[in-house]
Every structure is written in C-alpha cells, then in structure tokens.
Short mmCIF file of C-alpha atoms in Angstrom, two decimals:
data_model
loop_
_atom_site.label_atom_id
_atom_site.label_comp_id
_atom_site.label_asym_id
_atom_site.label_seq_id
_atom_site.Cartn_x
_atom_site.Cartn_y
_atom_site.Cartn_z
CA MET A 202 31.01 64.80 -29.03
CA THR A 203 32.38 61.04 -28.57
CA ASP A 204 32.43 58.53 -31.08
CA LEU A 205 29.50 56.16 -30.85
CA ASN A 206 31.93 53.13 -31.77
CA ASN A 207 33.71 53.90 -28.59
CA THR A 208 30.82 53.31 -26.07
CA THR A 209 29.13 50.19 -28.41
CA PRO A 210 31.38 48.26 -26.28
CA ARG A 211 30.34 49.91 -22.85
CA LEU A 212 26.60 49.22 -23.93
CA ILE A 213 27.27 45.47 -24.78
CA LYS A 214 29.30 44.71 -21.35
CA VAL A 215 26.41 46.86 -19.62
CA PHE A 216 24.04 44.17 -21.37
CA LEU A 217 25.99 41.24 -20.91
CA PHE A 218 26.80 41.81 -17.11
CA GLY A 219 22.94 42.76 -16.40
CA SER A 220 21.65 39.51 -18.21
CA CYS A 221 24.32 37.45 -16.33
CA ARG A 222 23.86 39.05 -12.85
CA VAL A 223 19.65 38.70 -13.25
CA ALA A 224 20.35 34.86 -14.60
CA TRP A 225 22.17 34.39 -11.44
CA LEU A 226 19.35 35.28 -9.12
CA LEU A 227 16.69 33.62 -10.91
CA LEU A 228 18.60 29.98 -10.98
CA CYS A 229 19.50 30.59 -7.25
CA GLY A 230 15.94 31.54 -6.68
CA CYS A 231 14.54 28.54 -8.66
CA ALA A 232 17.41 25.85 -7.56
CA SER A 233 15.18 22.35 -6.70
CA GLN A 234 14.74 21.77 -3.07
CA ALA A 235 14.42 18.47 -0.97
CA TYR A 236 11.34 17.21 -0.71
CA ALA A 237 10.13 15.28 2.44
CA PRO A 238 6.83 13.58 1.59
CA THR A 239 4.22 14.31 4.46
CA PRO A 240 3.62 11.75 7.28
CA LEU A 241 1.23 8.97 5.57
CA SER A 242 -2.12 9.92 7.06
CA VAL A 243 -4.49 7.45 9.18
CA TYR A 244 -6.79 5.90 6.61
CA ARG A 245 -10.33 7.08 6.64
CA GLN A 246 -11.68 3.55 7.25
CA ASP A 247 -11.02 1.50 10.21
CA ALA A 248 -9.78 -1.09 8.04
CA HIS A 249 -6.48 0.29 8.00
CA LEU A 250 -3.98 -2.61 7.87
CA SER A 251 -1.14 -1.37 9.79
CA THR A 252 1.55 -2.95 12.09
CA ALA A 253 -0.28 -1.83 15.12
CA HIS A 254 -3.70 -2.80 13.58
CA PHE A 255 -2.33 -6.43 13.17
CA LEU A 256 -0.62 -7.33 16.83
CA GLU A 257 -3.84 -5.78 17.99
CA ALA A 258 -5.87 -8.13 16.18
CA ALA A 259 -3.43 -10.84 17.45
CA GLY A 260 -4.14 -9.98 21.10
CA THR A 261 -0.41 -9.96 21.86
CA THR A 262 2.56 -7.71 21.47
CA PRO A 263 5.34 -10.16 19.51
CA ALA A 264 9.02 -9.68 20.71
CA PRO A 265 11.71 -7.97 18.56
CA ILE A 266 13.03 -10.20 16.07
CA LYS A 267 16.61 -10.20 16.76
CA PRO A 268 19.18 -10.66 13.97
CA LYS A 269 20.67 -14.08 12.91
CA LEU A 270 23.37 -15.42 10.72
CA ALA A 271 22.48 -17.12 7.66
CA SER A 272 22.99 -20.85 9.01
CA GLU A 273 21.19 -20.36 12.17
CA THR A 274 17.55 -21.38 11.91
CA GLN A 275 14.90 -18.29 12.32
CA GLU A 276 11.85 -19.22 14.15
CA PHE A 277 8.83 -17.27 14.07
CA THR A 278 5.49 -16.85 15.55
CA LEU A 279 2.17 -15.63 13.81
CA ASN A 280 2.76 -12.24 15.30
CA GLN A 281 6.42 -12.41 14.35
CA ALA A 282 5.94 -13.44 11.02
CA VAL A 283 3.22 -10.41 10.33
CA GLN A 284 5.67 -7.62 12.19
CA THR A 285 8.32 -9.12 9.61
CA ALA A 286 6.18 -8.93 6.82
CA LEU A 287 5.22 -5.61 7.25
CA GLN A 288 8.94 -4.29 7.98
CA ALA A 289 10.68 -6.64 5.23
CA ASP A 290 8.37 -7.68 2.22
CA PRO A 291 9.52 -5.34 -0.36
CA ARG A 292 6.30 -5.25 -2.29
CA ILE A 293 4.59 -3.42 1.04
CA ALA A 294 7.93 -1.20 0.23
CA ALA A 295 7.04 -0.47 -3.33
CA ALA A 296 3.37 0.21 -2.79
CA PHE A 297 4.19 2.46 0.08
CA GLU A 298 6.79 4.55 -2.36
CA GLY A 299 3.44 4.59 -4.41
CA ILE A 300 2.19 7.29 -1.89
CA ASN A 301 5.13 9.53 -2.04
CA GLN A 302 4.79 9.52 -6.03
CA ALA A 303 1.24 10.58 -5.48
CA GLN A 304 2.38 13.27 -2.27
CA ALA A 305 5.00 14.36 -4.99
CA ASP A 306 2.56 15.36 -7.95
CA LEU A 307 0.37 16.90 -5.51
CA LEU A 308 3.14 18.89 -4.79
CA THR A 309 4.05 19.66 -8.38
CA ALA A 310 0.63 20.54 -9.13
CA GLY A 311 0.70 23.14 -6.03
CA LEU A 312 3.90 24.94 -7.38
CA LEU A 313 3.47 28.77 -8.71
CA PRO A 314 4.50 29.19 -12.20
CA ASN A 315 7.53 30.40 -13.42
CA PRO A 316 8.11 33.87 -14.22
CA GLN A 317 9.64 34.79 -17.90
CA VAL A 318 12.19 37.01 -17.83
CA SER A 319 13.71 38.55 -21.28
CA THR A 320 16.51 41.29 -22.07
CA ASP A 321 17.92 42.54 -25.24
CA ILE A 322 19.52 45.45 -26.42
CA GLN A 323 18.38 46.80 -30.07
CA LEU A 324 19.05 49.34 -32.73
CA MET A 325 22.89 48.86 -32.43
CA PRO A 326 25.02 50.65 -35.31
CA LEU A 327 25.79 48.06 -37.87
CA THR A 328 27.75 49.50 -40.94
CA ARG A 329 28.65 53.03 -39.75
CA THR A 330 28.47 55.31 -36.48
CA PHE A 331 25.43 57.03 -35.34
CA THR A 332 25.92 60.79 -34.55
CA VAL A 333 23.75 63.74 -34.67
CA THR A 334 24.61 64.72 -38.33
CA ARG A 335 23.96 60.84 -39.53
CA GLN A 336 21.57 59.78 -36.84
CA GLY A 337 20.43 56.24 -36.55
CA GLY A 338 18.92 53.92 -33.67
CA PRO A 339 19.32 55.43 -30.91
CA PRO A 340 20.61 52.10 -29.07
CA GLN A 341 18.48 50.85 -26.37
CA PHE A 342 18.24 48.09 -23.64
CA ASP A 343 15.26 46.35 -22.98
CA PHE A 344 14.58 44.03 -19.60
CA ASN A 345 11.15 42.57 -19.19
CA VAL A 346 8.85 39.99 -17.12
CA ALA A 347 5.92 38.25 -17.46
CA MET A 348 3.93 36.17 -14.73
CA PRO A 349 1.13 34.22 -16.13
CA ILE A 350 -2.20 34.51 -14.41
CA ASP A 351 -4.58 32.07 -15.85
CA TRP A 352 -4.03 29.88 -13.50
CA PHE A 353 -5.86 31.81 -10.86
CA VAL A 354 -8.10 33.83 -12.78
CA PHE A 355 -9.92 30.29 -13.98
CA GLY A 356 -8.65 27.98 -11.29
CA LYS A 357 -6.18 25.70 -13.17
CA ARG A 358 -3.57 25.55 -10.02
CA ALA A 359 -6.79 24.74 -7.77
CA ALA A 360 -8.37 22.28 -9.96
CA ALA A 361 -4.84 20.40 -10.56
CA MET A 362 -4.34 20.28 -6.19
CA VAL A 363 -7.42 19.04 -6.18
CA SER A 364 -6.90 15.92 -8.58
CA GLY A 365 -3.56 15.54 -6.29
CA ALA A 366 -5.50 15.19 -3.22
CA LYS A 367 -7.63 12.56 -4.85
CA GLY A 368 -4.72 10.71 -6.31
CA VAL A 369 -3.06 10.86 -2.81
CA ASP A 370 -6.44 9.46 -1.54
CA VAL A 371 -6.18 6.45 -4.34
CA ALA A 372 -2.53 5.54 -3.56
CA GLU A 373 -3.08 5.21 0.00
CA ALA A 374 -5.80 2.88 -0.72
CA ASP A 375 -4.19 0.95 -2.78
CA PHE A 376 -1.43 0.64 -0.42
CA ALA A 377 -3.81 -0.28 2.26
CA ASN A 378 -5.29 -2.73 0.04
CA THR A 379 -1.49 -4.32 -0.86
CA VAL A 380 -0.82 -4.56 3.12
CA ARG A 381 -4.28 -6.32 3.28
CA VAL A 382 -3.75 -8.74 0.55
CA ARG A 383 0.23 -9.45 1.69
CA ILE A 384 -0.66 -10.28 5.23
CA ALA A 385 -3.65 -12.36 4.59
CA ALA A 386 -1.27 -14.36 2.41
CA THR A 387 1.84 -14.51 5.03
CA ILE A 388 -0.83 -15.64 7.60
CA SER A 389 -2.15 -18.36 5.03
CA ALA A 390 1.66 -19.47 4.44
CA PHE A 391 2.11 -19.36 8.22
CA TYR A 392 -0.80 -22.15 8.76
CA ASP A 393 0.41 -24.11 5.67
CA VAL A 394 3.61 -24.67 7.05
CA LEU A 395 2.06 -25.47 10.63
CA GLU A 396 -0.14 -28.11 8.60
CA MET A 397 3.04 -29.45 6.57
CA GLN A 398 4.85 -29.87 9.62
CA ALA A 399 2.08 -31.80 11.16
CA MET A 400 1.55 -34.25 8.12
CA LEU A 401 5.13 -34.71 8.27
CA GLU A 402 5.21 -35.40 12.01
CA LEU A 403 2.43 -37.88 11.09
CA ALA A 404 3.55 -39.46 8.02
CA GLN A 405 6.78 -40.27 9.88
CA GLU A 406 5.08 -41.42 13.21
CA ASN A 407 3.66 -44.11 10.76
CA LEU A 408 6.67 -45.20 9.50
CA ASP A 409 7.85 -45.76 12.90
CA ASN A 410 5.13 -48.13 13.62
CA LEU A 411 5.42 -49.69 10.25
CA ALA A 412 8.89 -50.50 11.19
CA LYS A 413 7.92 -51.56 14.59
CA MET A 414 5.50 -54.00 12.88
CA GLU A 415 8.29 -55.72 10.75
CA ASN A 416 10.58 -56.35 13.67
CA ILE A 417 7.05 -58.32 15.54
CA ILE A 418 6.57 -60.09 12.21
CA ARG A 419 10.69 -60.96 11.68
CA ASN A 420 10.34 -62.13 15.64
CA ARG A 421 6.69 -64.45 14.51
CA VAL A 422 8.43 -65.84 11.25
CA ALA A 423 11.35 -67.24 13.00
CA PHE A 424 9.06 -69.03 15.56
CA GLY A 425 7.14 -70.18 12.99
CA GLY A 426 3.84 -67.99 13.78
CA VAL A 427 3.21 -66.35 10.47
CA GLY A 428 4.57 -67.12 7.18
CA THR A 429 7.14 -64.95 5.24
CA ILE A 430 4.52 -63.46 2.81
CA GLU A 431 3.85 -61.15 5.78
CA THR A 432 7.41 -59.82 5.62
CA ASP A 433 7.27 -58.64 2.37
CA ARG A 434 3.25 -57.08 2.55
CA ILE A 435 4.93 -55.33 5.66
CA ARG A 436 7.64 -53.99 3.59
CA LEU A 437 5.71 -52.91 0.46
CA SER A 438 4.06 -50.81 3.28
CA ILE A 439 7.12 -49.58 4.53
CA PHE A 440 7.90 -48.17 0.87
CA SER A 441 4.84 -47.00 0.53
CA SER A 442 5.04 -44.80 3.61
CA ARG A 443 8.36 -43.22 3.07
CA ARG A 444 7.21 -42.33 -0.14
CA ASP A 445 4.56 -40.33 1.98
CA VAL A 446 7.05 -39.15 4.38
CA HIS A 447 9.50 -37.81 1.07
CA ALA A 448 6.19 -36.07 -0.55
CA ARG A 449 5.39 -34.37 3.13
CA GLU A 450 9.24 -33.24 3.28
CA LEU A 451 8.29 -31.83 -0.09
CA ASP A 452 5.02 -30.27 0.75
CA LEU A 453 6.86 -28.76 3.91
CA ALA A 454 9.95 -27.02 1.79
CA ALA A 455 7.65 -25.42 -0.60
CA ALA A 456 4.98 -23.97 2.08
CA ARG A 457 8.60 -22.75 3.86
CA ASN A 458 9.84 -21.30 0.93
CA ARG A 459 6.30 -19.54 -0.01
CA PHE A 460 6.37 -18.41 3.71
CA ARG A 461 10.16 -17.10 3.42
CA ALA A 462 8.98 -15.16 0.10
CA LEU A 463 6.41 -13.63 1.75
CA LEU A 464 8.34 -12.50 4.59
CA GLY A 465 10.71 -10.64 2.44
CA ILE A 466 13.75 -12.83 3.28
CA ALA A 467 16.21 -13.48 0.11
CA GLU A 468 18.44 -15.69 1.55
CA ALA A 469 18.36 -19.44 1.84
CA THR A 470 17.64 -19.00 5.94
CA PRO A 471 16.32 -22.15 7.52
CA ILE A 472 13.22 -20.87 9.23
CA LYS A 473 10.36 -22.29 10.92
CA VAL A 474 7.04 -21.54 12.58
CA LYS A 475 5.95 -21.96 15.82
CA GLY A 476 2.56 -21.98 16.77
CA SER A 477 -0.62 -24.58 17.14
CA LEU A 478 -3.49 -25.78 15.14
CA GLU A 479 -5.69 -26.81 17.98
CA VAL A 480 -8.69 -24.12 18.74
CA GLY A 481 -9.83 -23.23 21.67
CA ASN A 482 -12.71 -21.31 21.66
CA LEU A 483 -14.64 -21.59 18.12
CA ALA A 484 -15.43 -17.93 16.67
CA LYS A 485 -19.32 -18.37 15.53
CA PRO A 486 -20.03 -17.83 11.70
CA ILE A 487 -21.86 -14.76 10.38
CA SER A 488 -24.35 -13.88 7.78
CA ILE A 489 -23.51 -13.24 3.90
CA GLU A 490 -25.20 -9.65 4.10
CA SER A 491 -23.55 -9.08 7.35
CA ALA A 492 -20.19 -10.00 5.91
CA LEU A 493 -20.90 -8.01 2.67
CA GLN A 494 -21.70 -4.60 4.71
CA TRP A 495 -18.20 -5.12 6.40
CA ALA A 496 -16.69 -5.48 3.35
CA ALA A 497 -18.39 -2.86 1.60
CA GLU A 498 -17.64 -0.41 4.30
CA ASN A 499 -14.01 -1.56 5.29
CA ARG A 500 -12.72 -2.87 1.98
CA PRO A 501 -9.65 -0.73 0.98
CA ASP A 502 -9.96 -1.48 -2.67
CA LEU A 503 -13.48 -0.80 -2.98
CA ALA A 504 -12.36 2.59 -1.67
CA SER A 505 -9.72 2.67 -3.90
CA LEU A 506 -12.20 2.67 -6.63
CA ARG A 507 -14.40 5.27 -5.16
CA GLU A 508 -11.46 7.36 -4.53
CA GLN A 509 -10.27 6.65 -8.69
CA LEU A 510 -14.12 7.99 -9.08
CA ALA A 511 -13.77 11.05 -7.25
CA LYS A 512 -10.30 11.73 -9.16
CA ALA A 513 -11.72 11.24 -12.20
CA ASN A 514 -14.52 13.97 -11.13
CA ALA A 515 -11.50 16.06 -10.42
CA ASP A 516 -9.99 15.24 -13.90
CA ILE A 517 -13.19 16.17 -15.84
CA LYS A 518 -12.71 19.59 -14.07
CA TRP A 519 -9.41 20.33 -14.27
CA GLU A 520 -8.91 19.40 -17.65
CA GLU A 521 -12.14 21.90 -18.55
CA THR A 522 -10.01 24.57 -16.94
CA LYS A 523 -7.09 24.00 -19.13
CA ALA A 524 -9.54 24.98 -22.09
CA TYR A 525 -9.31 28.53 -20.90
CA PRO A 526 -6.94 30.77 -22.77
CA ALA A 527 -3.45 31.62 -21.30
CA ILE A 528 -3.17 35.33 -19.83
CA THR A 529 0.27 36.48 -19.50
CA PRO A 530 0.39 40.01 -18.33
CA SER A 531 3.90 41.61 -18.70
CA VAL A 532 6.18 44.71 -17.33
CA GLY A 533 9.33 46.21 -18.72
CA TYR A 534 12.01 49.02 -18.69
CA THR A 535 13.48 50.30 -21.65
CA ARG A 536 16.97 52.35 -21.81
CA GLN A 537 17.66 54.61 -24.67
CA PHE A 538 20.97 55.97 -25.34
CA GLN A 539 20.28 58.84 -27.58
CA GLN A 540 23.28 61.47 -26.10
CA GLN A 541 25.52 60.47 -28.84
CA ALA A 542 23.18 58.86 -31.61
CA ILE A 543 20.82 62.05 -32.06
CA GLY A 544 21.71 64.65 -29.54
CA TYR A 545 19.24 64.19 -26.88
CA PRO A 546 20.07 63.30 -22.83
CA ASP A 547 19.63 59.19 -22.32
CA ALA A 548 15.82 58.50 -21.71
CA ASP A 549 14.25 55.76 -19.09
CA SER A 550 11.13 54.50 -19.62
CA TRP A 551 8.69 51.61 -18.95
CA MET A 552 6.39 49.23 -20.92
CA ALA A 553 2.76 46.86 -19.37
CA GLY A 554 1.15 44.58 -21.57
CA VAL A 555 -0.41 41.16 -21.64
CA SER A 556 -0.76 38.70 -23.98
CA VAL A 557 -3.75 36.16 -24.34
CA SER A 558 -4.07 32.81 -26.25
CA VAL A 559 -7.57 32.62 -28.29
CA PRO A 560 -8.74 29.10 -28.31
CA LEU A 561 -10.25 28.77 -31.48
CA PHE A 562 -9.50 25.50 -32.41
CA ASP A 563 -7.48 23.70 -29.52
CA ARG A 564 -9.90 23.85 -26.23
CA ASN A 565 -8.87 20.29 -24.90
CA GLN A 566 -11.68 18.50 -26.54
CA GLY A 567 -9.85 15.48 -26.71
CA ASN A 568 -8.40 15.52 -23.17
CA ILE A 569 -11.86 16.45 -21.70
CA GLY A 570 -13.68 13.44 -23.27
CA LYS A 571 -10.53 11.06 -22.23
CA ALA A 572 -11.20 12.10 -19.10
CA LYS A 573 -14.90 11.38 -19.22
CA SER A 574 -14.42 8.14 -20.43
CA VAL A 575 -11.68 7.16 -17.72
CA TYR A 576 -14.83 8.42 -14.75
CA ASN A 577 -17.13 5.83 -16.64
CA GLN A 578 -14.39 3.33 -17.02
CA THR A 579 -13.85 3.55 -12.95
CA GLN A 580 -17.79 3.10 -12.47
CA LEU A 581 -18.29 0.16 -14.56
CA ASN A 582 -14.67 -1.58 -12.45
CA LEU A 583 -16.43 -0.50 -9.42
CA GLN A 584 -19.68 -2.08 -10.45
CA ALA A 585 -17.72 -5.05 -11.50
CA GLN A 586 -15.85 -5.16 -8.34
CA LEU A 587 -18.66 -5.27 -6.26
CA VAL A 588 -20.30 -8.44 -8.09
CA ASP A 589 -16.77 -9.95 -7.64
CA LEU A 590 -16.89 -9.14 -4.08
CA ARG A 591 -20.06 -10.78 -3.88
CA ALA A 592 -18.85 -13.89 -4.92
CA GLU A 593 -15.86 -13.79 -2.65
CA ILE A 594 -17.85 -13.34 0.54
CA ASP A 595 -20.40 -16.04 -0.59
CA GLN A 596 -17.30 -18.49 -0.68
CA ALA A 597 -15.64 -17.18 2.21
CA VAL A 598 -18.43 -17.37 4.87
CA GLN A 599 -19.32 -20.65 3.46
CA THR A 600 -16.41 -21.95 4.05
CA PHE A 601 -15.87 -20.82 7.24
CA ALA A 602 -19.48 -22.12 8.29
CA SER A 603 -18.45 -25.66 6.93
CA ALA A 604 -15.14 -25.40 8.97
CA TYR A 605 -16.86 -24.61 11.97
CA GLN A 606 -19.60 -27.14 11.37
CA PHE A 607 -16.50 -29.67 11.21
CA LEU A 608 -14.97 -29.12 14.24
CA THR A 609 -18.41 -28.79 16.16
CA SER A 610 -19.72 -32.56 14.60
CA ASP A 611 -16.39 -33.62 15.39
CA ASP A 612 -15.98 -36.32 18.25
CA PRO A 613 -12.83 -35.23 20.24
CA GLY A 614 -12.30 -39.17 21.39
CA GLN A 615 -12.53 -40.33 17.79
CA LEU A 616 -8.76 -39.40 17.56
CA GLU A 617 -7.90 -41.15 20.90
CA ALA A 618 -10.32 -44.01 19.78
CA ALA A 619 -8.88 -44.85 16.46
CA LYS A 620 -4.97 -44.66 18.39
CA ASN A 621 -6.62 -46.87 20.82
CA VAL A 622 -7.67 -49.59 18.37
CA ARG A 623 -4.36 -49.39 16.20
CA ASP A 624 -2.22 -50.09 19.51
CA LYS A 625 -4.86 -53.13 20.69
CA ILE A 626 -4.92 -54.47 17.37
CA THR A 627 -1.46 -54.49 17.24
CA GLN A 628 -0.45 -56.10 20.58
CA ALA A 629 -3.24 -58.59 19.76
CA TYR A 630 -1.29 -59.56 16.40
CA GLU A 631 1.94 -60.00 18.36
CA LEU A 632 0.14 -62.37 20.54
CA GLY A 633 -1.25 -64.42 17.46
CA GLY A 634 -5.11 -63.32 17.85
CA LYS A 635 -5.39 -60.77 14.95
CA THR A 636 -4.05 -60.88 11.35
CA LEU A 637 -1.86 -59.05 9.67
CA ILE A 638 -4.81 -57.08 7.17
CA GLU A 639 -6.50 -56.49 10.58
CA VAL A 640 -3.48 -54.19 11.85
CA LEU A 641 -2.90 -52.41 8.77
CA ASP A 642 -6.32 -51.70 8.51
CA ALA A 643 -6.33 -50.32 12.07
CA GLN A 644 -3.23 -48.61 11.05
CA ARG A 645 -4.67 -46.91 7.89
CA ALA A 646 -7.86 -45.67 10.17
CA TYR A 647 -5.82 -44.25 12.36
CA LEU A 648 -3.56 -42.60 9.78
CA GLU A 649 -6.90 -41.05 7.93
CA THR A 650 -8.48 -40.30 11.21
CA TYR A 651 -5.54 -37.95 12.24
CA ARG A 652 -5.29 -36.36 8.64
CA VAL A 653 -9.08 -35.47 8.82
CA HIS A 654 -8.21 -33.66 12.67
CA ILE A 655 -5.12 -31.74 11.28
CA SER A 656 -6.77 -30.62 8.04
CA GLY A 657 -9.79 -29.61 9.77
CA ARG A 658 -8.24 -27.20 12.01
CA SER A 659 -5.81 -26.12 9.60
CA SER A 660 -9.08 -25.11 7.62
CA TYR A 661 -10.61 -23.45 10.52
CA TRP A 662 -7.37 -21.14 10.79
CA HIS A 663 -7.35 -20.47 6.41
CA SER A 664 -11.17 -20.01 6.58
CA LEU A 665 -11.12 -17.57 9.32
CA TYR A 666 -8.47 -15.40 8.56
CA GLN A 667 -9.63 -15.88 5.14
CA LEU A 668 -12.82 -14.31 5.88
CA ASN A 669 -11.29 -11.27 8.10
CA ALA A 670 -8.97 -10.11 4.76
CA ALA A 671 -12.36 -10.63 2.47
CA MET A 672 -14.27 -8.34 5.01
CA GLY A 673 -11.16 -6.01 5.37
CA LYS A 674 -11.34 -5.85 9.45
CA GLU A 675 -11.01 -8.56 11.79
CA ILE A 676 -14.59 -9.10 12.74
CA VAL A 677 -14.60 -12.61 13.56
CA ARG A 678 -12.63 -13.44 16.08
#
C-alpha cells in the first residue's frame, strides 16, 4: 500500500488547482460591466422644461451659435441665450448627473445577490501517516455553494427596486426644476442687459445734449447775452451727467457678468444682447386662483416633493422587509480519500443545508422609525412649499397686473411730447426767449419720462416671464 505521505502533495495540488479554477470562473462572471444610463424619460407633466419647450415658447428656432475667438463679441438673441444656457450651464449639467446617479442606484437595487462559494481540504495527517493499521481521517475535499433567497421570499429586492424607481422620479423632477429656475434667471438677466443698455444710451444722449447746451451758452456769453454763471451751472449739470453715465456703465457690466455666468461662459468674452423692450400685443393678466391651479399642476419642485413622499413610503416598506430573516440554502460536494487511510474505496458524497438568521433583537427597528420620520418630514415640507407657493404666485400675479396696467394707461405720445418740449425750449433759449432753468427742467423731464418708459417695458417682460416660471409653464403669452 502506498504511503499516504506520497499522496498528500497530490491532494494539496488538486485542492489548490480546483480552488483557483473556481475563483477564476467566478471573477470572470462577476466582472464589472459598463453602465449606460437609460434615456431620460419625458417628464410626466407638460411642464417639462426642455430645450424644445423653451424654443417652442419663444415661437422661433434659433440660429446655431458659431464658436468665436475669445476677443470677438458674441451676440445673443433670447432664443440663443436659452439654448446656450441649456447646453453649457454647468449647474444644469450637474443636475442631470443626479438622474444618472439615481438610475445607477436603481440598477444596483435590481442586482441579484452574489452566490457564496467555499472550498476546503480537511483531516490531513499532521504528525504521522494514516494507514490501515494506524487509521486516521480520512482526508476529504469539500466544495460548497450557497445562495441567499430571502430577497425573493420576502420581496426585499422588489421593495428596493420600487424605492430606486421613485428615486429616479425625484431626480427627474429636481432636474426639471433646476432647468426652470436657471432658464428663468437667464431670461431675467437677458432683459436686465437690455434695460441697462437702454439706460446707458439714454444717459449718453443726455450728456450729449448738455454738451450742446454748453456750446450754446458759450456763444451767448461771448455775445454778452448771459452771464458766466450760466456756464458754471451747465458745467455742474455735465459733471452730474458724466457720473450718471459711469454708473450706468457699471450697471451694464454687472448685468452682462451675471448673464455670462448663466450662459456658462467662463472666459472674459465680450457679449451683447440683441432684442427690444418694446411690447407688441399685451398679454392679459390672470387670476391668482387660476395661476395657483396651473402651478400646482406644473411646478416640478412640487412634483419632486410628491415623488419624495412616494419614495419615503416605498422606503418604509423596504426597511420593513429588512426585518425578515436572511435565508441562505447551500449544496455541497465531498470527496473522501479512504483507500490509503482506512482501506476502503474513495467515496463521493453531497450535502444540502440552509442557514437562517433569527431576528430576536435586531429587527431593523431604528431604520423603520427613521423612514417613517422622513415620510412625515416630507409631508411637512410639501405643506410648507404650498404655503410659499401661494405667496410667490400672489406676488407674481400682482406684479404682472401692475406692469400691464402701467402700459395700458401709458400715453404713447408722452415721450414724444417731452422730447418736443425739450427741443423747443432749447431753441427758444438759444434765441433768448427762455432761461437756463427752464431748459434744464425740460431736459430733466424728458430724462425721467424716458427712464419711466424703459423701466415700464422692462418690468412688463420681467414680470411676464417670472409669472410663467412661477406657474411652471408658459401660460401667459
């Protein structure tokens, strides 16, 4: 009979070779796979704020924006500004990554648990050789496979997938709300730049008019028509006008910087906007109740809170399934090397078993209570958001109604009349028929009238888009 010591290295080699082969197969089968997020589903509400929605709302298709050098001035229409913000704003892109992360969580929730493989070699001789006369062992090789099934029996995997799906819905609603807020800010910044450009042009026009008046006064002083005190007076007005021009330049620079940031432009690229503050057909105001109804149906932030509420409810059920025990059945194969150890033929056998955790103490009580608290917290957040929404809608409706009333009651000939009065008084002063005080008063009246004209139209466009943003959809147009 061959000595068992001669067979021991062979058993070890068989054990090591078999274990390595099994490990290699498992690693190949469990290799990480490339994850490709599923396409973003169309938002359930009609209030999804996609590129197509805003371009359709604007009524035209923007021309593609050609890349320019950093030194070249980029000009944006409203449609191009919205398109650029959607494509280049890093905050919008960052919000979209939240959807990819939620979809990855859903993918993880749907994965089956990995099987557990164990292998060993037992009862090997330590201090002496096993023989028929000096029996021991016999040595044996074991290979066991275990697979948990509690994810299926108690619905743990299904509950996790429901929670993950609700998480995707929350991420989509949050993304839609980010787009709503950022695009509303872009539109507001666009009209801020238009307003500041108009104010700067008006301030420059006022400075030019005062410079012309200075020449007229110098001529009259030269001919002895007026005293030099009027020269000093007009200089003071010119100094004040120059300060106003400088202040308007700073306001325009601030508006452009804010606009550039919303477009996602990091370089110091000169930009300008192309548009007009003039209003063609006035949109009529709507009631507060109608606006509230539209907002409740279309606001993505409200939809997000509702989805968070649904997810919190799903999380409660998921945590409750975790209270059930873990069940892991297993099967195994055993090879006993008896021939040389005890004189009997080598034998093959199998085994089956199941391990079950006993939830005597830990039944996931803490996480269940936490999930219920999150559900209550989300309910309160939704109620608070509805209260805030009422105030926001009320303010937006009243602001737009005020801007609408201002434009409907505004005399379209008022601006032209102020300009005519200024020009006629200036001509009369040049001929000696009016005083400098009257000229400056007429100039000041024209300046204030024009400022009100610009502010009124800017307020109309700001309040119009702000109201639509507050409702989550372009209702007023």
